[in-house]
Amino acid sequence: MANLIQHAKDQVSQLTAQAYAAAAAAGVLPPGVEVKGSVEIPKDPQNGDYASSFAMAGAKAMKMAPRAIAQAVVDHMDLTDSLFASVEIAGPGFLNFRLGAKWYGDVLAEIEAEGPLYGQSDEGRGQKVMVEFVSANPTGPMHMGNARGGVLGDTLANILRRDGCDTWKEFYVNDAGNQIHKFAVSIQARYLQLLLGEEKVPFPEDGYHGDDIRELAQAFYDLHGDQYRDVEEAQRLEALAAFGLERNIPKMQADLRRYGIEYDQWFFESSLHTSGYVAETVGLLTEKGWTYEKDGALWLNTTQLLKNKYLAEGKSQKQVDKLDLKDDVLRRANGFYTYFAADIAYHRNKLEVRGFDKSIDVWGADHHGHVARLQAALDGLGLDGSHRLVVVLMQLVNLLQDGQPVRMSKRSGKAIALHDLLDEVSVDAARYFFNSRSATSPVDFDLDLAIREDSENPVYYVQYAHARICTLIARLAGEGYAVPKAAEVQSELLSSQEETSLIRALARLPEEIHAAARDYDPSRINRYLVELAGEFHRFYSACRIKGETPALLAARLKLADSVRSVLANCLGLLGVTAPEKM
């Protein structure tokens, strides 16, 4: 579970502090000065592997020139048994440290010891985190936006788990409310058209127009005939809604399973209503003084809740007063609870009843106005929604083919369906491309690029690196050369720029995983994979393996196998396969 980059940084600080203490004891530097210098990785490797600003940070307090301080520190520094081979003074007084063979060997040993879990940490400290994602209305096929949200949420949950969180994946099924009523009304219109003729039954303008609605109506007719023609509309709508949901939800589950996504739970909105939990939650808000009645409806004082939230976050009263804030209806005059009321209840269930420390929701960017309102409502319940509810807003996907936008679905005539997309490109390509940029950036999904088998296709480029190493290992095994244990490798032989650069790239993974978890940005792993594959291809072109001396062959073979392990590890985080042959 070691972060060897951080370990090296910590040792730079330790070595520098010890050298300063020795120089002060010798009377070369003034004693008792607290220096808070930084340790950074220089952009140019010519400036060493790590650079300390200790001398410059201490110049004012010591009343000495930085280079003079740096010289005294270097003169009293002992690198014996350290991770570093040398230290030198550069520029205005930087201390530039160069890593020794031990550190490079330690990286290979750590990858060997951790195996597929290399890069894991306890940064998350066991925090119980729910990642809720996709949560599409079960009124039609999964579409492109769902596809992007699916891989973002799934990969983010994987990364958070690797970073030390106790993660849970959930799909919130909106099986109640207006959209389900509209769904049932749409099927009803098509069903009655089958019975009475299309010209006699108008289709609602705001209904769902896809072919999938026609198919559901036909399936309902095939099963029930005209049995529901003359019943009360409420009874017919209830039967049609149940019929549609019973067929659509398993299809959604099958599409997501094909896409490599399995949830810990599918949570049904209807359960919140039937259990009385929505009413109870609204009652709690009323008890706390956050609701009022107007025009027969029950309203949430969202305006005041948001003002409290923004003031707590540091906005001035003047800034808050300028905001155009509005209240929200929780219960309509007809007695029905709104979607917002159910959403508050659902998140209360997450944070209070099930005890998640944090809920991370992946939403489309068009829901941005809902974020602060929901956080504020949870604040009003005393659940600290402003900090415990994190919403990752996801930008749109632009599907391209032959350089032109692809807008229509083969089946529904509307958004591109996920199952249609997966008929065109592999699951690996879909998952990789949808996660290729941060959620805050739109994705251009190029269908032509996704199926290309060359280095222009990033997922092919990365998978090819893995397969290339597997082929190399198999070929050398056939000639009697097995991958050695890290302890058997003479790491000092891995000294070329291509070799050391590749090992430094391998060492970065723990930091990349933590940064991806911290920033809720799983696309960092995509970028890391492309960089690592590039480093390997450069190493493989410059550093011969077969035909070298046994010791050098073994060292380079171990390095290649370490890259293979890390590539497979990261592809696994993305839910992408690591093929052994291509």
GROMACS .gro file of N, CA and C in nm, residues 115-116 162 462 466 470 529 532 561-579:
model
   81
  115GLY      N    1   0.019  -0.681  -0.663
  115GLY     CA    2  -0.053  -0.747  -0.773
  115GLY      C    3  -0.163  -0.659  -0.830
  116PRO      N    4  -0.282  -0.716  -0.850
  116PRO     CA    5  -0.392  -0.640  -0.911
  116PRO      C    6  -0.444  -0.526  -0.823
  162ARG      N    7  -1.076   0.155  -0.438
  162ARG     CA    8  -0.931   0.136  -0.438
  162ARG      C    9  -0.861   0.241  -0.351
  462VAL      N   10  -0.376   0.104  -2.590
  462VAL     CA   11  -0.345   0.055  -2.457
  462VAL      C   12  -0.355  -0.098  -2.452
  466HIS      N   13  -0.062  -0.414  -2.375
  466HIS     CA   14  -0.077  -0.529  -2.286
  466HIS      C   15  -0.056  -0.660  -2.361
  470CYS      N   16   0.232  -0.962  -2.321
  470CYS     CA   17   0.194  -1.103  -2.300
  470CYS      C   18   0.260  -1.193  -2.404
  529LEU      N   19  -0.327   0.565  -1.851
  529LEU     CA   20  -0.305   0.445  -1.932
  529LEU      C   21  -0.238   0.477  -2.065
  532LEU      N   22   0.122   0.564  -1.995
  532LEU     CA   23   0.201   0.446  -1.959
  532LEU      C   24   0.227   0.359  -2.081
  561ASP      N   25   0.694  -0.702  -1.750
  561ASP     CA   26   0.585  -0.771  -1.681
  561ASP      C   27   0.518  -0.680  -1.579
  562SER      N   28   0.593  -0.591  -1.517
  562SER     CA   29   0.534  -0.495  -1.423
  562SER      C   30   0.439  -0.401  -1.496
  563VAL      N   31   0.477  -0.360  -1.617
  563VAL     CA   32   0.390  -0.275  -1.698
  563VAL      C   33   0.262  -0.353  -1.733
  564ARG      N   34   0.278  -0.478  -1.771
  564ARG     CA   35   0.161  -0.561  -1.803
  564ARG      C   36   0.064  -0.565  -1.686
  565SER      N   37   0.118  -0.585  -1.566
  565SER     CA   38   0.034  -0.594  -1.447
  565SER      C   39  -0.042  -0.464  -1.423
  566VAL      N   40   0.026  -0.350  -1.437
  566VAL     CA   41  -0.037  -0.222  -1.410
  566VAL      C   42  -0.138  -0.186  -1.518
  567LEU      N   43  -0.109  -0.220  -1.643
  567LEU     CA   44  -0.207  -0.197  -1.750
  567LEU      C   45  -0.334  -0.276  -1.724
  568ALA      N   46  -0.320  -0.403  -1.689
  568ALA     CA   47  -0.438  -0.486  -1.661
  568ALA      C   48  -0.514  -0.432  -1.540
  569ASN      N   49  -0.440  -0.389  -1.440
  569ASN     CA   50  -0.498  -0.332  -1.318
  569ASN      C   51  -0.586  -0.212  -1.352
  570CYS      N   52  -0.533  -0.118  -1.429
  570CYS     CA   53  -0.607   0.005  -1.461
  570CYS      C   54  -0.721  -0.019  -1.559
  571LEU      N   55  -0.699  -0.107  -1.655
  571LEU     CA   56  -0.809  -0.141  -1.745
  571LEU      C   57  -0.924  -0.203  -1.666
  572GLY      N   58  -0.890  -0.282  -1.565
  572GLY     CA   59  -0.992  -0.341  -1.479
  572GLY      C   60  -1.072  -0.235  -1.405
  573LEU      N   61  -1.006  -0.129  -1.360
  573LEU     CA   62  -1.078  -0.019  -1.294
  573LEU      C   63  -1.180   0.043  -1.388
  574LEU      N   64  -1.147   0.049  -1.517
  574LEU     CA   65  -1.237   0.107  -1.617
  574LEU      C   66  -1.343   0.007  -1.664
  575GLY      N   67  -1.331  -0.120  -1.624
  575GLY     CA   68  -1.423  -0.221  -1.674
  575GLY      C   69  -1.393  -0.260  -1.816
  576VAL      N   70  -1.266  -0.247  -1.856
  576VAL     CA   71  -1.222  -0.279  -1.992
  576VAL      C   72  -1.131  -0.401  -1.984
  577THR      N   73  -1.141  -0.492  -2.080
  577THR     CA   74  -1.063  -0.614  -2.077
  577THR      C   75  -0.917  -0.588  -2.113
  578ALA      N   76  -0.831  -0.678  -2.068
  578ALA     CA   77  -0.688  -0.671  -2.098
  578ALA      C   78  -0.652  -0.796  -2.179
  579PRO      N   79  -0.665  -0.790  -2.311
  579PRO     CA   80  -0.644  -0.910  -2.393
  579PRO      C   81  -0.498  -0.953  -2.397
   0.00000   0.00000   0.00000
